[in-house]
Short mmCIF file of C-alpha atoms and ligand atoms in Angstrom, two decimals:
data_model
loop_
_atom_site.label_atom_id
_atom_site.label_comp_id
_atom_site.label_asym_id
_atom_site.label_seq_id
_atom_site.Cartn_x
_atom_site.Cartn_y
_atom_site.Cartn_z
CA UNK U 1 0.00 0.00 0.00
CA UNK U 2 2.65 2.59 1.26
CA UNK U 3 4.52 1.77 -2.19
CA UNK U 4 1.60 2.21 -4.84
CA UNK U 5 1.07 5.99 -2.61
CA UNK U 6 4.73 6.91 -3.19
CA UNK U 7 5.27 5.65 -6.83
CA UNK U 8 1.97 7.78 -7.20
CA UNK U 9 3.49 10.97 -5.46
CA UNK U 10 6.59 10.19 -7.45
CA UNK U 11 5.54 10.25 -10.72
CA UNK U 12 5.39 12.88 -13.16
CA UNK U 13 2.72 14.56 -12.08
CA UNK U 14 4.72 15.98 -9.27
CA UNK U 15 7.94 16.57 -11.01
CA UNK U 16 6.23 18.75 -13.05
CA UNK U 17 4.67 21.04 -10.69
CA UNK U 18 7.65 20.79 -8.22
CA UNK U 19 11.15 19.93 -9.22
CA UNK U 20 13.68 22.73 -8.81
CA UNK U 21 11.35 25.23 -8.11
CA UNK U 22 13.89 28.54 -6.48
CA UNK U 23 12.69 30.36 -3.74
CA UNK U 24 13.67 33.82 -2.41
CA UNK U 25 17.62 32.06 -3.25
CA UNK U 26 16.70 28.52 -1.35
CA UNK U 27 16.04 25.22 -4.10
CA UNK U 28 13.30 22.88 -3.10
CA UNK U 29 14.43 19.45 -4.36
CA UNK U 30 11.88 16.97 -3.93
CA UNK U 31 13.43 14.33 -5.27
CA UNK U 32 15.76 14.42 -2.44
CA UNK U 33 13.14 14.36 -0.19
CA UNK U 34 10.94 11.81 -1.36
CA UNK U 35 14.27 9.67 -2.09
CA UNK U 36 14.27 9.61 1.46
CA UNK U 37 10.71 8.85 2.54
CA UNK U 38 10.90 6.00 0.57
CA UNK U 39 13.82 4.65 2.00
CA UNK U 40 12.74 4.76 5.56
CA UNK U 41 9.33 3.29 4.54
CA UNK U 42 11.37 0.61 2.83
CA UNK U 43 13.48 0.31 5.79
CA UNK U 44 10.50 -0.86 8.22
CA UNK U 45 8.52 -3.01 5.68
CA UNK U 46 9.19 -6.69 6.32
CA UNK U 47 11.48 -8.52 3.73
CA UNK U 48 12.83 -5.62 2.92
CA UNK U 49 16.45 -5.89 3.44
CA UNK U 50 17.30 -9.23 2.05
CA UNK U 51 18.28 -9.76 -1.11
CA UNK U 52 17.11 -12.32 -3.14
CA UNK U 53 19.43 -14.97 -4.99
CA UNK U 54 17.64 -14.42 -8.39
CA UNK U 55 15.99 -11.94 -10.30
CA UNK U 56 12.62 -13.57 -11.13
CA UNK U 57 11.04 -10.74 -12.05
CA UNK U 58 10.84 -11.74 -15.68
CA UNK U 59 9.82 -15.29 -14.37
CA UNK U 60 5.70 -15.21 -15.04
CA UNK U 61 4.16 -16.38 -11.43
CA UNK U 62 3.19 -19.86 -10.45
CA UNK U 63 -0.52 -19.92 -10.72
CA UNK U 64 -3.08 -17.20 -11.93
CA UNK U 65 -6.78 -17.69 -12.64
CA UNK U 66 -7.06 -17.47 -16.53
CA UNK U 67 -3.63 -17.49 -18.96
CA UNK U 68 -3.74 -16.10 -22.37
CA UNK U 69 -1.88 -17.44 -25.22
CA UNK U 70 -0.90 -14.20 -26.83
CA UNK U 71 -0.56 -10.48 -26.59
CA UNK U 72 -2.24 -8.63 -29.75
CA UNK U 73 -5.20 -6.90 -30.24
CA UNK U 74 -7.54 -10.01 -29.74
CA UNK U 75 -5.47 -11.13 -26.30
CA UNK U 76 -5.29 -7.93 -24.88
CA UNK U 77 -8.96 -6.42 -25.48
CA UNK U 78 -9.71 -10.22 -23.66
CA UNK U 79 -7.64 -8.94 -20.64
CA UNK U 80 -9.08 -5.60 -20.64
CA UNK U 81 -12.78 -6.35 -20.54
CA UNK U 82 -11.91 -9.63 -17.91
CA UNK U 83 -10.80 -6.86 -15.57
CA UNK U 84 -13.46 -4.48 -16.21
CA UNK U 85 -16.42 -7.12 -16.22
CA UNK U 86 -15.12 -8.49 -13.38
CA UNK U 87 -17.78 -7.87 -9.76
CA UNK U 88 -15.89 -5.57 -7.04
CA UNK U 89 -13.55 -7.63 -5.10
CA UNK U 90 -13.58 -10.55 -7.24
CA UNK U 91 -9.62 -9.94 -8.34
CA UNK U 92 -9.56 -12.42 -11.01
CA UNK U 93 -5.61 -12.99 -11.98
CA UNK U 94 -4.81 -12.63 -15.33
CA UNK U 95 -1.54 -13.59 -17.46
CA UNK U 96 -0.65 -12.47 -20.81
CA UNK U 97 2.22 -14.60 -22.22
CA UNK U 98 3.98 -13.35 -25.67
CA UNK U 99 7.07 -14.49 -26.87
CA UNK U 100 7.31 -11.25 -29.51
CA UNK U 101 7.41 -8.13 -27.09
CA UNK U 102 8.52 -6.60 -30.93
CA UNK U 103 5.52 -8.26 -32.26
CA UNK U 104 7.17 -8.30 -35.46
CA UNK U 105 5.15 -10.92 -37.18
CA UNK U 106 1.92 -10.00 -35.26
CA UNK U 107 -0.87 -9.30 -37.81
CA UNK U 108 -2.26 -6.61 -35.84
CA UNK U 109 0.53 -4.14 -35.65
CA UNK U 110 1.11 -5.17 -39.79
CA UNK U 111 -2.93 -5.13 -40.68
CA UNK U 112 -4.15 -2.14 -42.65
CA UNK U 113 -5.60 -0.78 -39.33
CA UNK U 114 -9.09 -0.19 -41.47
CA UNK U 115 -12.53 -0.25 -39.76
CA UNK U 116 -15.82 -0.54 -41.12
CA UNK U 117 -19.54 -1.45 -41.05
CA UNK U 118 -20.28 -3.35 -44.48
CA UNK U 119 -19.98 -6.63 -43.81
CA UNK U 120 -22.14 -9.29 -45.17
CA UNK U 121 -23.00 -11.10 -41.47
CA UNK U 122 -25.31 -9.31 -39.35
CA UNK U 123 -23.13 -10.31 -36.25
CA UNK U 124 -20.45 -8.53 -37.87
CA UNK U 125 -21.96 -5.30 -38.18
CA UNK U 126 -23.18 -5.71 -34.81
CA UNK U 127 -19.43 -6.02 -33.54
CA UNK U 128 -18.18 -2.93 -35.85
CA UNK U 129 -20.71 -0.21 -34.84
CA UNK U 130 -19.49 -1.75 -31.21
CA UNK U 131 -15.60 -1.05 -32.18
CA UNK U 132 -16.24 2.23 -33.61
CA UNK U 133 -18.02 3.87 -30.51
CA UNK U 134 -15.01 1.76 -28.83
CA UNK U 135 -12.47 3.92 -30.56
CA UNK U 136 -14.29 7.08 -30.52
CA UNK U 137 -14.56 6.90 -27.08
CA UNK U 138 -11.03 5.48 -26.69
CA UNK U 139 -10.06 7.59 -23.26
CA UNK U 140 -13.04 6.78 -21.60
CA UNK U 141 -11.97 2.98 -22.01
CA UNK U 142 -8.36 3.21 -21.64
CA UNK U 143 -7.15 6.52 -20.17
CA UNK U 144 -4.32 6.20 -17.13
CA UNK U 145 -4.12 8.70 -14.68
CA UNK U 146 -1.17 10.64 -15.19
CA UNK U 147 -0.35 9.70 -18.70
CA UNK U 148 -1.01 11.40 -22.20
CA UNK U 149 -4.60 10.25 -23.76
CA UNK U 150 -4.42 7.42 -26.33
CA UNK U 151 -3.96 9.07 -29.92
CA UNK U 152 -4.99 6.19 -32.64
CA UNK U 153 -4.33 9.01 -35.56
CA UNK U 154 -7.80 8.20 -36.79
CA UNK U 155 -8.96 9.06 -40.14
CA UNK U 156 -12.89 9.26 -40.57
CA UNK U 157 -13.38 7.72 -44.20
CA UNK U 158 -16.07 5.72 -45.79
CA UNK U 159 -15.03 2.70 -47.34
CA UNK U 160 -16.03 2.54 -51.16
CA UNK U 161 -16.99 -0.91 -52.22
CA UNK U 162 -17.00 -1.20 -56.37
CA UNK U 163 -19.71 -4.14 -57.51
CA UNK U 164 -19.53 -5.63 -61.27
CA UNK U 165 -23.14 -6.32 -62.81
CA UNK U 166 -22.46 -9.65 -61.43
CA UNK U 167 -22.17 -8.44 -57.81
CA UNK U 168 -24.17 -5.90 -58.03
CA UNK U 169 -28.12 -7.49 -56.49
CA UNK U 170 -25.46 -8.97 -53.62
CA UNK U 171 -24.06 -5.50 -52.50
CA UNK U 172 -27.65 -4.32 -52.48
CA UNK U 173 -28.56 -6.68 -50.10
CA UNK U 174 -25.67 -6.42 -47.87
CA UNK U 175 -26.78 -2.90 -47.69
CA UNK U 176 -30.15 -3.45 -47.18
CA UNK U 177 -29.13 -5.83 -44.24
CA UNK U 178 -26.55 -3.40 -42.57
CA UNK U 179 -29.15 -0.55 -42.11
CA UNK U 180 -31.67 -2.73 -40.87
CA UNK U 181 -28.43 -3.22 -38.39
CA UNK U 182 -27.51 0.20 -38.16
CA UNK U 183 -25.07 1.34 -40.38
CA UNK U 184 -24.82 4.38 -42.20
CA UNK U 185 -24.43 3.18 -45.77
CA UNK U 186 -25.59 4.05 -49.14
CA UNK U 187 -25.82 2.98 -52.51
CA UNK U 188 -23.84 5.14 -55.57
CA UNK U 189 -24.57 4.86 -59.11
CA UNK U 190 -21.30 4.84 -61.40
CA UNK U 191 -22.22 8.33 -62.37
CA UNK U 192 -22.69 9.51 -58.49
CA UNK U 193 -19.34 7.69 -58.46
CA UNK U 194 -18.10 10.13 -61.22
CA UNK U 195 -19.21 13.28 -59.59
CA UNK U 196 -18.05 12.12 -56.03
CA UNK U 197 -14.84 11.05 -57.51
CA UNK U 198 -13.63 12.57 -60.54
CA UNK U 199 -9.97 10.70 -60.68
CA UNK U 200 -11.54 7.11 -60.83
CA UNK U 201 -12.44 5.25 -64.29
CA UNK U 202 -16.03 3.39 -63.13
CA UNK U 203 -15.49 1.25 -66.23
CA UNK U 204 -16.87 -2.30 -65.16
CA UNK U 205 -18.86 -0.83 -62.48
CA UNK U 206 -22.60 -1.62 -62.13
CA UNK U 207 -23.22 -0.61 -58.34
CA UNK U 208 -20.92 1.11 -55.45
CA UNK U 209 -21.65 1.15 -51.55
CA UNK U 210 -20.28 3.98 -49.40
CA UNK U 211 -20.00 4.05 -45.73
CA UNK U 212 -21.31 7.69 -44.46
CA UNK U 213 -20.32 7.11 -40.51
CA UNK U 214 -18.21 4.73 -38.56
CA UNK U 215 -15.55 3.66 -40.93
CA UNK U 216 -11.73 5.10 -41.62
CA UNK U 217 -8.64 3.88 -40.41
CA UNK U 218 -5.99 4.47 -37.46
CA UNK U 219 -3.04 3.21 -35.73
CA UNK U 220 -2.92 -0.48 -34.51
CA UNK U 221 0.13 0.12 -32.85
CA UNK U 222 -0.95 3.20 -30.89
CA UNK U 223 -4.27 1.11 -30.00
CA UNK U 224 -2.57 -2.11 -28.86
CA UNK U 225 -0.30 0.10 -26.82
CA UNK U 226 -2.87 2.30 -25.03
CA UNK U 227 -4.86 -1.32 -24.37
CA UNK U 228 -0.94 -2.76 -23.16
CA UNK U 229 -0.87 0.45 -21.08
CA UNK U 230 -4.25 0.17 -19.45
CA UNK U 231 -4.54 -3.31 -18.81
CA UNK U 232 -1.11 -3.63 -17.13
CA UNK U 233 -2.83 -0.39 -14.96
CA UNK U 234 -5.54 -2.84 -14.06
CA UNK U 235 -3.00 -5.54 -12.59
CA UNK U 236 -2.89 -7.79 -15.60
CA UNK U 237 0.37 -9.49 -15.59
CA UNK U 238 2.80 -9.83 -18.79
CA UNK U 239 5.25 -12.33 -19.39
CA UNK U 240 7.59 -12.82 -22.56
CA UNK U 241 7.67 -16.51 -23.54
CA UNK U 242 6.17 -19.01 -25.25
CA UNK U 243 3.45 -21.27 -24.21
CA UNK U 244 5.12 -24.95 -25.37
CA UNK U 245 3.05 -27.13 -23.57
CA UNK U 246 -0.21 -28.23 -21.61
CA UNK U 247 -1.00 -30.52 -19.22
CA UNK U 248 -4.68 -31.64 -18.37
CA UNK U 249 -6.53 -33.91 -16.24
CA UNK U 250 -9.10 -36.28 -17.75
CA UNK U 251 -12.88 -37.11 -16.48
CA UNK U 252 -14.89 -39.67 -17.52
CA UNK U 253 -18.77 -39.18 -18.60
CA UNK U 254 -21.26 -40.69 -19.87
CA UNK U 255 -24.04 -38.70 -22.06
CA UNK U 256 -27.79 -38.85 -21.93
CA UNK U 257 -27.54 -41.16 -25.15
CA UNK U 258 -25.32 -43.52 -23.18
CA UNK U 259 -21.84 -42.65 -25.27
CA UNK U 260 -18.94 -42.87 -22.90
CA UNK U 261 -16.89 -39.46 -23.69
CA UNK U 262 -13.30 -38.21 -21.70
CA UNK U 263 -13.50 -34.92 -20.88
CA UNK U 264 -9.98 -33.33 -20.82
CA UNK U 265 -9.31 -29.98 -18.44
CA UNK U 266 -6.08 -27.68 -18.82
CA UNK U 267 -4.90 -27.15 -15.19
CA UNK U 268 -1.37 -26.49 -16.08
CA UNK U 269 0.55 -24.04 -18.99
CA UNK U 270 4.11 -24.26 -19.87
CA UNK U 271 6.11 -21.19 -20.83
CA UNK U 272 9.17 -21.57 -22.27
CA UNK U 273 11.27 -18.70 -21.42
CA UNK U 274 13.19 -16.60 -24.18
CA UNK U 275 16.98 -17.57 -24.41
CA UNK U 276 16.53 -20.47 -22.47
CA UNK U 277 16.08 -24.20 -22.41
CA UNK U 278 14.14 -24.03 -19.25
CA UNK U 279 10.26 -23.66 -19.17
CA UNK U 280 7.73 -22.38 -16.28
CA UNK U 281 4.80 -24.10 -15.06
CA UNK U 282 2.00 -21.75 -14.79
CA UNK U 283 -1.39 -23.72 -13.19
CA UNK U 284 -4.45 -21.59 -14.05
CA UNK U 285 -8.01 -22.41 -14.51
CA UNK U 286 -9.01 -21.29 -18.24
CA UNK U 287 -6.88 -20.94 -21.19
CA UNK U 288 -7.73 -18.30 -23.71
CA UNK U 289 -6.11 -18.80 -27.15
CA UNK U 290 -5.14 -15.87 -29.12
CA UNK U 291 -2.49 -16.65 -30.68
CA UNK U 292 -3.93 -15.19 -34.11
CA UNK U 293 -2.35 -16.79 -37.18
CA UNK U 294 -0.91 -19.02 -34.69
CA UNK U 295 -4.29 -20.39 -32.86
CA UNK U 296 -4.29 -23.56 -34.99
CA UNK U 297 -0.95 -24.77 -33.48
CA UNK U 298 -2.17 -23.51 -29.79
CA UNK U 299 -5.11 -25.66 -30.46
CA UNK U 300 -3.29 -28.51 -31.23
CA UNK U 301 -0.97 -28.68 -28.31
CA UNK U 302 -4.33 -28.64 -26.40
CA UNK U 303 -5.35 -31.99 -28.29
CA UNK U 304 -8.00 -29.99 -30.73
CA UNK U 305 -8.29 -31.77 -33.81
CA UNK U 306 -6.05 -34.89 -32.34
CA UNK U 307 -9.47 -37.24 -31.54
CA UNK U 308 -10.39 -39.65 -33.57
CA UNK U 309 -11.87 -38.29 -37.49
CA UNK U 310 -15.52 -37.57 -37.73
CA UNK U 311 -15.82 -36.35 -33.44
CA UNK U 312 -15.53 -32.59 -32.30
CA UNK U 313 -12.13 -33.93 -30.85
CA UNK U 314 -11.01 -34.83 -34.44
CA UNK U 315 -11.68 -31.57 -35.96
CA UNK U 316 -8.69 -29.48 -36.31
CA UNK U 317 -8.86 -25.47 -35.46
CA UNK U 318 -8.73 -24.37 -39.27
CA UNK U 319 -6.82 -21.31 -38.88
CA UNK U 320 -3.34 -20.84 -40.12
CA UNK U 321 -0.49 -18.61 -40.85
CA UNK U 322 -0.17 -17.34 -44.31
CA UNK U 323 1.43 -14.34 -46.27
CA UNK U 324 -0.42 -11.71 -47.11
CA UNK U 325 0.76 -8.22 -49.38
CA UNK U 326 0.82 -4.81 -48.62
CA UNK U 327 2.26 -2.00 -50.58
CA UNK U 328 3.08 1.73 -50.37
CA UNK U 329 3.80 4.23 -52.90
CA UNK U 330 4.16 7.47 -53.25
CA UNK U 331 2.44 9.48 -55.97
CA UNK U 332 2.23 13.49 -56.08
CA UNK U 333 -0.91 13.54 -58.60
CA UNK U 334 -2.76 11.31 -57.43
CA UNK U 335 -5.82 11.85 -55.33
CA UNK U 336 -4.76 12.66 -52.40
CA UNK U 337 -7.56 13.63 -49.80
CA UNK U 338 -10.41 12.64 -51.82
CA UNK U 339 -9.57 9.17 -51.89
CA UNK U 340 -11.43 6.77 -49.57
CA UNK U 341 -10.95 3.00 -48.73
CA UNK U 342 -11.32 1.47 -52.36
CA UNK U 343 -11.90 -2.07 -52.97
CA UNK U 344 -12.47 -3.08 -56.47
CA UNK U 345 -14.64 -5.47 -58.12
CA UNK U 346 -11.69 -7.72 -58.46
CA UNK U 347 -10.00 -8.25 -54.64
CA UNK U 348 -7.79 -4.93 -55.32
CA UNK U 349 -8.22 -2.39 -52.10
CA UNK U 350 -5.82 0.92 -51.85
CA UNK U 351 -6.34 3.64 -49.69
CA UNK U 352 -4.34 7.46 -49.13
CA UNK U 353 -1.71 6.80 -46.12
CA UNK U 354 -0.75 9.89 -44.58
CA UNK U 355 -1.05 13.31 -45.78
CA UNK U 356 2.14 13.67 -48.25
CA UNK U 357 0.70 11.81 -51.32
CA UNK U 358 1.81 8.43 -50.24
CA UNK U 359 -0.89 5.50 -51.39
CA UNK U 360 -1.58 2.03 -49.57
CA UNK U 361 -2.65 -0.77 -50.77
CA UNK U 362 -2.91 -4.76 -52.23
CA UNK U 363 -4.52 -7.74 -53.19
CA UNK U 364 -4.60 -11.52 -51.30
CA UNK U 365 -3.52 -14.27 -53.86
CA UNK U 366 -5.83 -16.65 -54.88
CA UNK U 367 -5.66 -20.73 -53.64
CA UNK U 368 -3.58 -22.26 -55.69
CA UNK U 369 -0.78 -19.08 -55.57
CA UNK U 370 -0.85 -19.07 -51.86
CA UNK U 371 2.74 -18.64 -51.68
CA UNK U 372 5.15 -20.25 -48.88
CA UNK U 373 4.35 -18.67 -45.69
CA UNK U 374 8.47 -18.92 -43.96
CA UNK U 375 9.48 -16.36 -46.82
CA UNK U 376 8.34 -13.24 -45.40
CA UNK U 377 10.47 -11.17 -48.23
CA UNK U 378 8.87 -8.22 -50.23
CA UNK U 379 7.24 -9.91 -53.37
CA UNK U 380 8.02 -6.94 -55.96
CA UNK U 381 6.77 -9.29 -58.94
CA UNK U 382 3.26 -9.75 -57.29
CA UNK U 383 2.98 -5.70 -57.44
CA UNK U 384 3.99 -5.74 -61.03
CA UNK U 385 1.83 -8.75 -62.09
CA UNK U 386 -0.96 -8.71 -59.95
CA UNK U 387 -1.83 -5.44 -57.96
CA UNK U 388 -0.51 -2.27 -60.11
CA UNK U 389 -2.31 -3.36 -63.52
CA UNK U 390 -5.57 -3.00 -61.31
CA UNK U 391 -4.50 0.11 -60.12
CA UNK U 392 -3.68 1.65 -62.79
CA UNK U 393 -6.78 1.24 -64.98
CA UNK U 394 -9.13 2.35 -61.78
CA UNK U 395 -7.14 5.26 -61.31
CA UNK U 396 -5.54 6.76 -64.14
CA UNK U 397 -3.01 8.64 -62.31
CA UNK U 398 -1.51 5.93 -61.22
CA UNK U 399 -0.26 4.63 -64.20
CA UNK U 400 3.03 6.64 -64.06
CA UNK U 401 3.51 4.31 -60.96
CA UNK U 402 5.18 0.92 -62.91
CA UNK U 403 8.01 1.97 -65.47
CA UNK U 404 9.67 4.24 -62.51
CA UNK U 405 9.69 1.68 -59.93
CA UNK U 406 10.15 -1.55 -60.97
CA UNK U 407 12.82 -0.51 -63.37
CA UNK U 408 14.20 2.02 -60.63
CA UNK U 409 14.68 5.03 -62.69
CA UNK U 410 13.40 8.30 -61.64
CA UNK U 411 13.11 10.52 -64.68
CA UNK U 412 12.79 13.83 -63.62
CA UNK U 413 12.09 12.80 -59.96
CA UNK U 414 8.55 13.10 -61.10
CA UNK U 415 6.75 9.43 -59.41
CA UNK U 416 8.78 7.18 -57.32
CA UNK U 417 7.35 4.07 -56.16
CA UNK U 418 9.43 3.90 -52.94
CA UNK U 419 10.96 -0.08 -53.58
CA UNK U 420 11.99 0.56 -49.94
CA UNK U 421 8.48 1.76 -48.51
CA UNK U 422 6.73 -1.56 -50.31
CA UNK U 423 6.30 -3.07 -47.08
CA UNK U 424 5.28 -7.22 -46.84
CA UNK U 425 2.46 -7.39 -44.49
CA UNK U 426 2.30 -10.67 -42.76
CA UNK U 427 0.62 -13.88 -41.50
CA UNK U 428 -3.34 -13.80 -41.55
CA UNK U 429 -5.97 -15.62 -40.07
CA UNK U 430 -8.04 -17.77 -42.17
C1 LIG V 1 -2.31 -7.67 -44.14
C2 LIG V 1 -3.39 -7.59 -43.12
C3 LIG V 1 -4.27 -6.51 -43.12
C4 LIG V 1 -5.30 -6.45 -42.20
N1 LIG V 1 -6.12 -5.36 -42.20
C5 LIG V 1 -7.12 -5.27 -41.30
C6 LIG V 1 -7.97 -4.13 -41.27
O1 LIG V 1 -7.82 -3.20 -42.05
N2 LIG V 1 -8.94 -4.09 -40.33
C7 LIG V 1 -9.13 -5.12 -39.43
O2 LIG V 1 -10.03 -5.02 -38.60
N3 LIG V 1 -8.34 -6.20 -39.44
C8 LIG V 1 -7.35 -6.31 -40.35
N4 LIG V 1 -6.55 -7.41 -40.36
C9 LIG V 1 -6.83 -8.48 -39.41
C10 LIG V 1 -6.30 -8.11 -38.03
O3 LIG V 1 -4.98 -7.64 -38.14
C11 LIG V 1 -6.33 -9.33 -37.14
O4 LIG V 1 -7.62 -9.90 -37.14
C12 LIG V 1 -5.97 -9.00 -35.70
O5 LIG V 1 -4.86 -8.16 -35.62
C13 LIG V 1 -5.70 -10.30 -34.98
O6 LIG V 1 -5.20 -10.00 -33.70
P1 LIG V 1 -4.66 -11.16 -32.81
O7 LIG V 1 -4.36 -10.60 -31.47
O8 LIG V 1 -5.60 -12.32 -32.90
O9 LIG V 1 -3.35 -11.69 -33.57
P2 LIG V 1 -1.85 -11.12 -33.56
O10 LIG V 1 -1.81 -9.65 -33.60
O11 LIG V 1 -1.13 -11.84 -34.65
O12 LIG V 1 -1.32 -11.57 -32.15
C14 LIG V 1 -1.08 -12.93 -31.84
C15 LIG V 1 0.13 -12.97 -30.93
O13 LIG V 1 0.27 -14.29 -30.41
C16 LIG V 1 1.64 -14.53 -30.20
N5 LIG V 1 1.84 -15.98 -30.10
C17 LIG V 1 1.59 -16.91 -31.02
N6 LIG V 1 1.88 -18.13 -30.56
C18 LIG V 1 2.33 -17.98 -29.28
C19 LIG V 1 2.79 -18.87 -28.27
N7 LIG V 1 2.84 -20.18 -28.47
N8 LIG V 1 3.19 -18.36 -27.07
C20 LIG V 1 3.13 -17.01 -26.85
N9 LIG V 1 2.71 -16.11 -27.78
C21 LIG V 1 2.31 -16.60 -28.98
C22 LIG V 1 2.30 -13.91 -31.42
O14 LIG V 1 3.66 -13.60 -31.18
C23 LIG V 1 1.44 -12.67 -31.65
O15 LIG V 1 2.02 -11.49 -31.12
C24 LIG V 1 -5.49 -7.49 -41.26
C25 LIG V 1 -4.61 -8.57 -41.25
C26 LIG V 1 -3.57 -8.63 -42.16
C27 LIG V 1 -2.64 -9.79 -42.11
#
């Protein structure tokens, strides 16, 4: 208790309003003061003057209530609303274990950081118009006393969905469905598209939808920090390593239609520590897997999709990693603010990143290219083939984009696709 008051006291709050403040000749250093307090507090609190024989504090602890496999987006918002859900003085423990504190490979500091509301699920809908109030009221959620408010850079944008003749009685129906939901969306001709959006060819158009409220895009990073920052407020505790192993405890039951069925429970996580051989038990009573791309593994070490074929047991978690594209490139006449989320007819989506004429965007290969998900290198052939034709015809400005990049000259400095801005985005979820 006394040290939660002093790191309070301590913090910058009062360093702002206090440190080296000179008066009438005399300095009032409150460091030096409260440098002090503390140590005589620490001097009288029990345990206090022994040192221990190893630093464990990296060590996570030997039991807590619920582990989760996983620190993104998904594993955090899971510890965040555990905490807040949770009735006064019920203190539920919660572990997050990551073995990425980078999260270099995580899709949700690599995804497009895009939300919107046209989805073709109901449910879906449902959970956007949830996220967006989420994010617009982002401080209420996850403010800290005594730190800056969360910033997630958001851009208010309506996403611009492009339907062929084909697609075209489908996108009206979506729409139909996510008003009845909610959502602010409406329907564009191609020559509303034309006024709207004088830079874009509608060629191959038949029918557009256009979100009106509750769609742009923002930071994932800033938002999985301000979650890190909050939850860790809360008392969630963080540990870097990986969860290798788990170890259950089997019942016995018998069903209503007299099938005998074992019923396995996860009492015990391991966590292999980074650098090391060694591993930590952790027991706990529920396991929460959000190990995104990587939930299908998780799963498996669990025993999901290990039963015999044809049961629940036998049925494997069908998510994996794969490789997915994203590109960025730079283009002074293209444009710029006018240009909401785009996604073609065809799979193509692009976007305006920024404010300095710099353009986002890709396409997710079919099937059979699925390409091999260990080689996480820029694919520059996939732009060229696959993404920049499709560009280039639904935005003529664009066009300027392929003989100055992929060749690498810069004629006049006029376009320059930025080779070294083409960023590879990642393993995705099923
Ligand atoms: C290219 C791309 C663009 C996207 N664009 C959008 C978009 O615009 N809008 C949108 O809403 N969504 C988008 N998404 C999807 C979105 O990014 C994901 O749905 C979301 O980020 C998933 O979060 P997560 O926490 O489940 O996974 P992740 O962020 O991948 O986190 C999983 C974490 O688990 C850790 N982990 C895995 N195994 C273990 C283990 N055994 N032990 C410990 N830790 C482990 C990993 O290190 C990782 O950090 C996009 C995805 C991709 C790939």
């Amino acid at each position: 208790m006394f040290r939660s008051v002093l790191q309070l006291r301590s913090g910058p709050g009062l360093l702002i309003r206090g440190l080296g403040t000179h008066r009438g000749g005399s300095t009032l250093d409150w460091d030096e003061k409260v440098s002090e307090i503390k140590k005589k507090i620490r001097s009288i609190l029990p345990g206090e003057a022994c040192t221990p024989l190893y630093d464990t504090s990296h060590l996570p602890p030997e039991h807590s209530d619920v582990v989760i496999v996983g620190g993104g987006v998904l594993g955090l918002s899971v510890a965040f609303w555990l905490k807040k859900l949770q009735k006064k003085g019920d203190g539920i423990r919660v572990l997050v274990v990551e073995r990425d504190h980078t999260y270099s490979k995580a899709s949700t500091v690599l995804s497009v950081g895009g939300i919107r509301q046209q989805f073709s699920l109901p449910e879906n809908v449902h959970l956007s118009l949830f996220s967006v109030d989420f994010l617009r009221n982002i401080n209420e959620y996850l403010a800290v006393v005594d730190s800056p408010p969360v910033d997630l850079q958001f851009n208010p944008s309506g996403y611009l969905l492009l339907a062929s003749e084909k697609g075209a009685s489908t996108l009206e129906n979506r729409v139909k469905m996510q008003r009845q939901e909610g959502a602010k969306v409406c329907l564009m001709s191609p020559e509303q598209l034309q006024n709207k959006f004088p830079w874009m060819n509608t060629k191959g158009v038949a029918l557009a939808s256009y979100g009106m409220e509750g769609e742009g895009w923002f930071d994932p990073w800033s938002l999985l920090q301000g979650l890190r920052r909050k939850v860790q407020s809360m008392g969630v505790l963080f540990c870097q390593g990986e969860v290798t192993r788990f170890i259950t405890s089997s019942n016995r039951m018998v069903t209503s239609s007299g099938e005998e069925v074992v019923l396995k429970r996860i009492y015990e996580v391991h966590v292999k520590m980074n650098n090391s051989l060694e591993y930590q038990p952790v027991e706990c009573a529920i396991v929460i897997n959000a190990a995104g791309a990587w939930s299908g593994q998780i799963a498996e070490l669990a025993g999901i999709g290990k039963g015999p074929p044809g049961t629940l047991q036998g049925t494997k978690l069908p998510v994996e990693p794969r490789k997915r594209y994203v590109y960025v490139w730079h283009c002074p006449q293209g444009p710029g603010l006018e240009m909401p989320f785009v996604a073609d007819t065809n799979g193509v989506y692009f976007r305006r990143e920024g404010l300095g004429n710099n353009y986002l965007g890709g396409c997710s290969p079919t099937e059979e290219e699925e390409p091999d998900s260990t080689n996480l290198d820029v694919d520059h052939n996939f732009f060229q083939d696959r993404v920049w034709p499709h560009l280039a015809e639904r935005v003529p400005a664009f066009q300027s984009l392929k003989p100055f990049s992929l060749r690498r000259e810069v004629p006049g400095g006029q376009y320059l696709l930025s080779l070294e801005a083409l960023r590879w985005a990642t393993l995705a979820q099923l």
